[in-house]
Tab-separated table of C-alpha atoms and ligand atoms in Angstrom:
chain	number	residue	atom	x	y	z
A	16	MET	CA	-31.434	-1.811	9.003
A	17	SER	CA	-29.320	-4.553	6.714
A	18	LYS	CA	-28.104	-1.804	4.332
A	19	LYS	CA	-24.277	-2.290	3.954
A	20	LEU	CA	-22.588	0.711	4.824
A	21	GLU	CA	-19.437	1.799	2.789
A	22	HIS	CA	-16.846	3.856	4.222
A	23	GLU	CA	-17.737	6.651	1.346
A	24	ASP	CA	-21.325	7.031	2.654
A	25	ILE	CA	-20.291	8.225	6.356
A	26	LEU	CA	-17.572	10.173	5.017
A	27	ASN	CA	-19.784	11.972	2.586
A	28	LEU	CA	-22.082	12.485	5.780
A	29	PHE	CA	-19.328	14.116	7.553
A	30	ARG	CA	-18.101	16.471	4.583
A	31	GLU	CA	-21.590	17.843	4.477
A	32	HIS	CA	-21.349	18.927	8.079
A	33	PRO	CA	-17.307	20.378	8.053
A	34	GLY	CA	-15.623	20.803	11.448
A	35	ASP	CA	-18.990	19.565	12.802
A	36	PHE	CA	-20.132	17.075	15.339
A	37	VAL	CA	-23.118	14.700	13.809
A	38	SER	CA	-24.761	12.205	16.375
A	39	GLY	CA	-24.453	8.130	15.734
A	40	GLU	CA	-27.900	8.448	15.398
A	41	GLU	CA	-28.278	11.048	12.794
A	42	ILE	CA	-25.572	8.790	10.947
A	43	SER	CA	-27.444	5.465	11.892
A	44	GLN	CA	-30.735	7.131	10.808
A	45	LYS	CA	-29.464	9.204	7.503
A	46	LEU	CA	-27.619	5.727	5.974
A	47	GLY	CA	-30.527	3.420	7.262
A	48	VAL	CA	-27.859	1.268	9.156
A	49	SER	CA	-27.670	0.251	13.185
A	50	ARG	CA	-25.450	2.363	15.682
A	51	THR	CA	-23.314	-0.817	16.173
A	52	ALA	CA	-22.499	-0.595	12.316
A	53	VAL	CA	-22.082	3.499	12.757
A	54	TRP	CA	-19.544	2.400	15.315
A	55	LYS	CA	-17.658	-0.585	13.685
A	56	LYS	CA	-17.236	2.079	10.554
A	57	ILE	CA	-15.256	4.551	12.854
A	58	ARG	CA	-13.213	2.484	14.105
A	59	LEU	CA	-12.262	0.875	10.462
A	60	LEU	CA	-11.998	4.174	9.248
A	61	ARG	CA	-9.551	5.220	12.411
A	62	ASP	CA	-7.495	1.939	11.329
A	63	LEU	CA	-7.279	3.771	7.819
A	64	GLY	CA	-5.687	6.200	9.505
A	65	TYR	CA	-8.633	9.021	9.687
A	66	SER	CA	-8.651	11.001	12.884
A	67	ILE	CA	-12.056	10.617	14.025
A	68	ASP	CA	-13.357	12.692	17.441
A	69	ALA	CA	-16.042	11.000	19.682
A	70	VAL	CA	-17.689	12.728	21.843
A	71	THR	CA	-20.330	11.408	24.388
A	72	SER	CA	-24.048	13.180	23.898
A	73	ARG	CA	-22.510	15.026	20.361
A	74	GLY	CA	-21.177	12.269	18.112
A	75	TYR	CA	-18.664	12.180	15.885
A	76	ARG	CA	-16.467	14.745	13.821
A	77	LEU	CA	-13.886	14.273	11.156
A	78	ALA	CA	-10.827	15.901	12.682
A	79	ALA	CA	-8.243	15.048	9.583
A	80	SER	CA	-8.159	12.551	6.948
A	81	PRO	CA	-5.173	10.660	6.059
A	82	ASP	CA	-2.396	11.458	3.579
A	83	ALA	CA	-2.655	8.151	2.005
A	84	LEU	CA	-3.904	7.219	-1.264
A	85	LEU	CA	-7.026	6.646	-0.056
A	86	ILE	CA	-9.804	6.127	-3.028
A	87	GLU	CA	-12.404	7.860	-0.515
A	88	GLU	CA	-10.368	10.789	-0.253
A	89	LEU	CA	-8.926	11.129	-3.735
A	90	ARG	CA	-12.575	10.993	-5.499
A	91	SER	CA	-14.221	13.433	-2.707
A	92	GLY	CA	-11.523	16.189	-3.979
A	93	LEU	CA	-11.554	14.559	-8.298
A	94	GLU	CA	-12.636	18.141	-10.342
A	95	THR	CA	-12.633	15.908	-13.361
A	96	ARG	CA	-14.756	15.400	-16.305
A	97	ILE	CA	-13.128	11.917	-17.832
A	98	VAL	CA	-10.230	11.319	-15.902
A	99	GLY	CA	-11.140	9.577	-12.848
A	100	ARG	CA	-14.666	8.577	-13.823
A	101	GLU	CA	-13.932	5.243	-12.259
A	102	LEU	CA	-11.019	4.884	-9.794
A	103	VAL	CA	-9.133	1.411	-8.719
A	104	PHE	CA	-6.906	1.351	-5.461
A	105	PHE	CA	-4.219	-0.698	-4.414
A	106	ASP	CA	-2.146	-1.555	-1.348
A	107	GLU	CA	0.093	-3.495	-3.688
A	108	THR	CA	0.352	-4.653	-6.677
A	109	ASP	CA	2.648	-5.902	-9.165
A	110	SER	CA	2.417	-3.201	-11.786
A	111	THR	CA	-0.425	-0.465	-12.377
A	112	ASN	CA	0.105	-0.571	-16.217
A	113	SER	CA	-0.722	-4.328	-15.875
A	114	ARG	CA	-3.974	-3.654	-14.012
A	115	ALA	CA	-5.020	-0.907	-16.738
A	116	ARG	CA	-4.544	-3.433	-19.213
A	117	GLU	CA	-7.540	-5.869	-17.484
A	118	LEU	CA	-9.506	-3.373	-17.023
A	119	GLY	CA	-9.308	-1.966	-20.436
A	120	ASP	CA	-10.091	-5.109	-21.798
A	121	GLN	CA	-12.801	-6.388	-19.589
A	122	GLY	CA	-14.505	-2.953	-21.236
A	123	HIS	CA	-13.828	-0.351	-18.532
A	124	PRO	CA	-14.695	3.370	-19.260
A	125	ASP	CA	-12.411	5.971	-21.371
A	126	GLY	CA	-10.635	8.045	-17.945
A	127	THR	CA	-10.994	4.952	-15.427
A	128	VAL	CA	-7.543	5.228	-13.092
A	129	VAL	CA	-5.502	2.807	-11.373
A	130	ILE	CA	-3.602	3.938	-8.432
A	131	ALA	CA	-1.171	1.785	-6.187
A	132	ASP	CA	0.382	2.501	-2.746
A	133	ARG	CA	3.320	0.359	-3.827
A	134	GLN	CA	4.384	-2.017	-6.832
A	135	THR	CA	6.285	-5.187	-6.318
A	136	ALA	CA	7.262	-5.442	-10.549
A	137	GLY	CA	6.825	-1.737	-11.663
A	138	LYS	CA	7.712	-1.610	-15.274
A	139	GLY	CA	9.933	0.967	-16.869
A	140	ARG	CA	11.102	1.445	-20.724
A	141	LEU	CA	13.361	-0.599	-22.439
A	142	GLY	CA	12.431	-3.949	-20.260
A	143	ARG	CA	13.657	-2.082	-17.044
A	144	THR	CA	11.648	-2.124	-13.513
A	145	TRP	CA	10.530	1.078	-12.055
A	146	ALA	CA	11.260	1.092	-8.250
A	147	SER	CA	8.124	1.419	-6.492
A	148	PRO	CA	8.464	1.720	-2.464
A	149	PRO	CA	5.511	2.080	-0.360
A	150	GLY	CA	4.468	5.578	1.174
A	151	VAL	CA	6.536	8.004	-0.673
A	152	ASN	CA	5.599	7.871	-4.352
A	153	ILE	CA	2.966	8.333	-7.541
A	154	TYR	CA	2.705	5.052	-9.431
A	155	THR	CA	-0.493	5.638	-11.117
A	156	SER	CA	-1.971	4.349	-14.930
A	157	VAL	CA	-4.729	5.926	-16.978
A	158	LEU	CA	-6.773	4.278	-19.600
A	159	LEU	CA	-8.019	5.931	-22.429
A	160	ARG	CA	-10.088	5.269	-25.137
A	161	PRO	CA	-9.280	8.287	-27.893
A	162	PRO	CA	-11.217	8.020	-31.022
A	163	ILE	CA	-7.848	7.759	-33.062
A	164	LEU	CA	-5.555	5.823	-35.307
A	165	PRO	CA	-2.925	3.432	-33.967
A	166	PHE	CA	-0.221	6.074	-35.607
A	167	ASP	CA	-1.395	8.851	-33.108
A	168	GLY	CA	-1.051	6.889	-29.994
A	169	PRO	CA	2.119	8.407	-29.350
A	170	GLN	CA	0.973	11.650	-29.069
A	171	LEU	CA	-0.541	10.902	-25.764
A	172	THR	CA	2.791	10.231	-24.533
A	173	PHE	CA	2.818	14.217	-24.257
A	174	VAL	CA	-0.338	14.611	-22.642
A	175	SER	CA	1.028	12.743	-19.516
A	176	ALA	CA	4.133	14.260	-19.840
A	177	VAL	CA	2.885	18.075	-19.620
A	178	ALA	CA	0.097	17.159	-17.170
A	179	VAL	CA	3.078	15.308	-14.654
A	180	ALA	CA	5.279	18.370	-15.154
A	181	LEU	CA	2.305	20.964	-14.511
A	182	ALA	CA	1.492	19.021	-11.379
A	183	ILE	CA	5.206	19.288	-10.317
A	184	ARG	CA	5.086	22.806	-10.406
A	185	ASP	CA	2.026	23.234	-9.081
A	186	VAL	CA	2.165	21.586	-5.997
A	187	SER	CA	6.334	22.390	-5.525
A	188	GLY	CA	6.495	26.029	-7.077
A	189	LEU	CA	9.719	24.258	-8.816
A	190	SER	CA	10.112	24.446	-12.773
A	191	PRO	CA	10.066	20.946	-13.961
A	192	ARG	CA	11.125	20.602	-17.632
A	193	VAL	CA	10.145	17.701	-20.267
A	194	LYS	CA	12.596	16.251	-22.003
A	195	TRP	CA	12.159	14.239	-25.390
A	196	PRO	CA	10.566	11.894	-25.753
A	197	ASN	CA	9.022	10.950	-22.524
A	198	ASP	CA	10.966	11.892	-19.492
A	199	VAL	CA	10.167	14.518	-17.015
A	200	LEU	CA	13.354	16.375	-14.863
A	201	LEU	CA	13.940	18.642	-12.128
A	202	GLY	CA	17.444	20.358	-11.893
A	203	GLY	CA	18.559	18.553	-14.857
A	204	LYS	CA	17.384	14.524	-12.988
A	205	LYS	CA	15.087	12.727	-14.030
A	206	VAL	CA	11.913	12.994	-11.194
A	207	ALA	CA	8.801	10.829	-13.250
A	208	GLY	CA	9.108	8.681	-15.953
A	209	LEU	CA	6.440	7.423	-18.403
A	210	LEU	CA	5.205	4.192	-19.999
A	211	ASN	CA	2.713	4.404	-22.518
A	212	GLU	CA	1.176	0.899	-23.860
A	213	MET	CA	-1.366	0.686	-26.716
A	214	ASN	CA	-3.988	-1.955	-27.667
A	215	ALA	CA	-4.984	-1.353	-31.286
A	216	GLU	CA	-6.219	-2.740	-34.567
A	217	THR	CA	-5.283	-1.109	-37.843
A	218	GLU	CA	-8.631	0.979	-37.781
A	219	GLY	CA	-8.141	2.440	-34.589
A	220	VAL	CA	-7.396	2.173	-30.910
A	221	ARG	CA	-8.906	0.525	-28.668
A	222	TYR	CA	-7.217	1.889	-25.885
A	223	ILE	CA	-4.069	3.552	-24.467
A	224	ILE	CA	-2.652	3.233	-21.328
A	225	LEU	CA	-0.719	6.089	-19.877
A	226	GLY	CA	1.787	4.887	-16.933
A	227	ILE	CA	2.963	7.299	-14.670
A	228	GLY	CA	5.886	6.963	-11.817
A	229	VAL	CA	6.408	10.511	-10.296
A	230	ASN	CA	9.172	10.096	-7.261
A	231	LEU	CA	7.662	12.379	-4.988
A	232	ASN	CA	9.035	12.027	-1.260
A	233	MET	CA	11.494	9.176	-2.132
A	234	GLU	CA	14.718	9.484	-0.412
A	235	ALA	CA	18.391	9.286	-1.716
A	236	ALA	CA	18.839	5.826	0.076
A	237	GLN	CA	15.743	4.144	-1.836
A	238	PHE	CA	16.766	4.933	-5.146
A	239	PRO	CA	18.402	2.054	-6.863
A	240	ALA	CA	21.857	1.902	-6.725
A	241	ASP	CA	22.312	0.562	-10.732
A	242	LEU	CA	20.456	3.720	-12.226
A	243	ARG	CA	22.076	4.355	-15.679
A	244	TYR	CA	20.507	8.365	-15.070
A	245	PRO	CA	20.894	10.930	-12.693
A	246	ALA	CA	17.462	10.815	-10.619
A	247	THR	CA	15.774	12.785	-8.130
A	248	SER	CA	12.893	13.340	-6.124
A	249	VAL	CA	10.110	16.164	-5.914
A	250	ALA	CA	10.877	16.445	-2.409
A	251	LEU	CA	15.228	15.854	-2.478
A	252	GLU	CA	14.808	19.217	-4.678
A	253	LYS	CA	12.460	21.265	-2.637
A	254	GLY	CA	13.560	20.647	0.638
A	255	GLU	CA	10.196	19.170	2.262
A	256	THR	CA	7.343	16.774	1.470
A	257	VAL	CA	4.757	16.679	-0.610
A	258	SER	CA	1.052	15.646	-0.364
A	259	ARG	CA	0.722	12.723	-2.390
A	260	LEU	CA	-3.077	13.279	-2.062
A	261	ALA	CA	-2.470	16.506	-3.631
A	262	PHE	CA	-0.160	15.753	-6.011
A	263	ALA	CA	-2.244	13.113	-7.332
A	264	ARG	CA	-5.741	15.550	-7.282
A	265	THR	CA	-3.517	18.059	-9.466
A	266	LEU	CA	-2.062	15.449	-11.954
A	267	TYR	CA	-5.548	13.963	-12.725
A	268	ARG	CA	-7.010	17.840	-13.051
A	269	HIS	CA	-4.118	18.299	-15.812
A	270	LEU	CA	-4.381	15.539	-17.370
A	271	ASP	CA	-8.305	15.692	-18.116
A	272	ARG	CA	-7.849	19.451	-19.089
A	273	LEU	CA	-5.048	18.248	-21.591
A	274	TYR	CA	-6.861	15.570	-23.033
A	275	LEU	CA	-10.094	17.017	-23.332
A	276	ALA	CA	-7.968	19.925	-25.161
A	277	TYR	CA	-6.622	16.957	-27.196
A	278	LEU	CA	-9.920	15.514	-28.170
A	279	ASP	CA	-11.236	18.745	-29.112
A	280	ARG	CA	-8.370	20.186	-30.949
A	281	GLY	CA	-6.085	17.391	-31.486
A	282	PHE	CA	-2.154	17.388	-30.867
A	283	ALA	CA	-1.493	21.053	-31.590
A	284	PRO	CA	-2.592	22.345	-28.265
A	285	ILE	CA	-0.744	19.639	-26.836
A	286	ILE	CA	2.615	20.472	-28.766
A	287	SER	CA	2.773	24.209	-27.799
A	288	ALA	CA	2.356	23.308	-24.372
A	289	TRP	CA	5.439	20.505	-24.411
A	290	GLU	CA	7.328	23.061	-26.276
A	291	GLU	CA	6.606	25.714	-23.506
A	292	LEU	CA	8.451	23.064	-20.855
A	293	CYS	CA	10.811	21.854	-23.294
A	294	ASP	CA	14.150	23.659	-22.321
A	295	LEU	CA	15.484	22.842	-25.534
A	296	VAL	CA	13.673	24.066	-27.906
A	297	GLY	CA	15.979	26.659	-30.360
A	298	ARG	CA	19.196	25.122	-28.585
A	299	PRO	CA	21.881	23.209	-30.081
A	300	VAL	CA	21.940	19.388	-29.113
A	301	GLU	CA	23.549	16.196	-30.323
A	302	VAL	CA	21.330	12.988	-30.611
A	303	ASP	CA	22.187	9.732	-30.526
A	304	CYS	CA	19.915	7.874	-32.891
A	305	GLN	CA	22.266	4.463	-32.463
A	306	SER	CA	23.055	4.187	-36.065
A	307	ARG	CA	24.727	7.972	-36.102
A	308	VAL	CA	24.775	11.108	-33.996
A	309	ILE	CA	22.585	14.337	-35.356
A	310	ARG	CA	24.031	17.445	-34.437
A	311	GLY	CA	22.112	20.423	-34.841
A	312	THR	CA	18.874	23.218	-33.271
A	313	VAL	CA	15.901	21.419	-31.692
A	314	GLU	CA	12.963	23.385	-33.457
A	315	GLY	CA	10.054	21.287	-31.837
A	316	LEU	CA	7.625	18.747	-32.344
A	317	ASP	CA	6.238	17.296	-35.186
A	318	SER	CA	2.452	16.576	-35.631
A	319	ASP	CA	3.625	12.860	-34.659
A	320	GLY	CA	5.387	13.943	-31.386
A	321	ALA	CA	8.943	13.099	-33.717
A	322	LEU	CA	11.594	15.760	-32.576
A	323	LEU	CA	12.356	18.052	-35.133
A	324	VAL	CA	16.181	19.265	-35.429
A	325	ARG	CA	18.099	21.006	-37.620
A	326	THR	CA	21.310	20.378	-38.780
A	327	ASP	CA	23.900	22.807	-39.250
A	328	ASP	CA	24.050	22.450	-42.552
A	329	GLY	CA	20.266	23.490	-43.014
A	330	VAL	CA	18.319	20.237	-43.077
A	331	GLN	CA	15.738	19.004	-41.327
A	332	GLU	CA	15.442	15.990	-39.501
A	333	LYS	CA	12.698	14.173	-38.020
A	334	ILE	CA	13.770	12.218	-35.012
A	335	MET	CA	11.406	9.389	-33.996
A	336	ALA	CA	13.809	8.013	-31.364
A	337	GLY	CA	17.025	8.843	-29.830
A	338	ASP	CA	19.179	10.315	-26.486
A	339	VAL	CA	19.164	13.857	-26.494
A	340	ARG	CA	22.164	15.605	-24.964
A	341	PRO	CA	21.963	19.548	-24.873
A	342	LEU	CA	25.546	20.849	-25.822
B	22	BTN	C1	10.492	4.439	-17.431
B	22	BTN	O1	11.398	4.174	-17.594
B	22	BTN	O2	11.232	5.879	-17.736
B	22	BTN	C2	9.182	4.802	-17.305
B	22	BTN	C3	8.674	3.929	-15.656
B	22	BTN	C4	7.096	4.013	-15.546
B	22	BTN	C5	6.863	3.650	-14.608
B	22	BTN	C6	5.351	3.764	-14.296
B	22	BTN	S1	4.629	3.672	-12.508
B	22	BTN	C7	2.927	3.185	-12.826
B	22	BTN	C8	3.136	2.343	-13.767
B	22	BTN	N1	3.088	0.935	-13.987
B	22	BTN	C9	4.069	0.441	-14.319
B	22	BTN	O3	4.572	-0.831	-13.849
B	22	BTN	N2	4.768	1.119	-14.757
B	22	BTN	C10	4.503	2.943	-14.457
């Protein structure tokens, strides 16, 4: 009777008997632990937000699980092959990308996921910070080890953009769009940000971190005052809150499916999925590329993730970096 009882053991037992009572005796016998250990664990699970009924002579019943980003809940509902193979949850961390990098350096497998309730130093692009208050949003980083050359690394950014947009669509019924190179918009405002980092040598990629921040249930007052772009959250656009747990599961499912497609068939299926979600294909735009401004019609994505724009005098421009504005 000295076995260490994990949350997961007892939750799995409840899940085998959905809606039914399981006696303390049965739990204790099946898991090889004392009745006292069972009771203590039940108390702990309640503290974590699980609602567990206890009725004398019948035992315990899982009445409801919390919509918190609890690892047990996420694990039990994941229908993925690679993404989420290992799941690491933090109540608080500086940046999930930094944690994922450490796991990458330590050799954790393709598909390892880090997710946090809040970040104290969430990283945005161009050295900016990413607002990461607790209890409302998604902050996650996925460690991938694709067998590709460093040159192709940026292609994975489009995998995360498409996965985020489809997950938002599925849980909210809204129509998010992707904006080149790596934003996801709702109603023209930024709802998610992607920060991908790569560790590579000349012969190949060691790992890629897909850093994903989604403003799910953030309220208007929680956005930083100094934002340089219009931003929103799924809840603000939809008018009601969205389950973080349901969103995270949906996101990992799409990431897994798209990553498998990428490993199997390359960048082509990702390009077509991205182009379908991008309003600007076929439309006139202005691209600010720092040294010059290009005007033309968006033709789509090139095989390296560059934006292809046909200028008014018929030249096809391949844009590696810049700010795109519809005209
Ligand atoms: C952007 O500036 O648009 C990118 C924001 C990326 C934020 C996410 S939140 C999870 C992951 N961890 C970080 O520190 N940043 C990314």
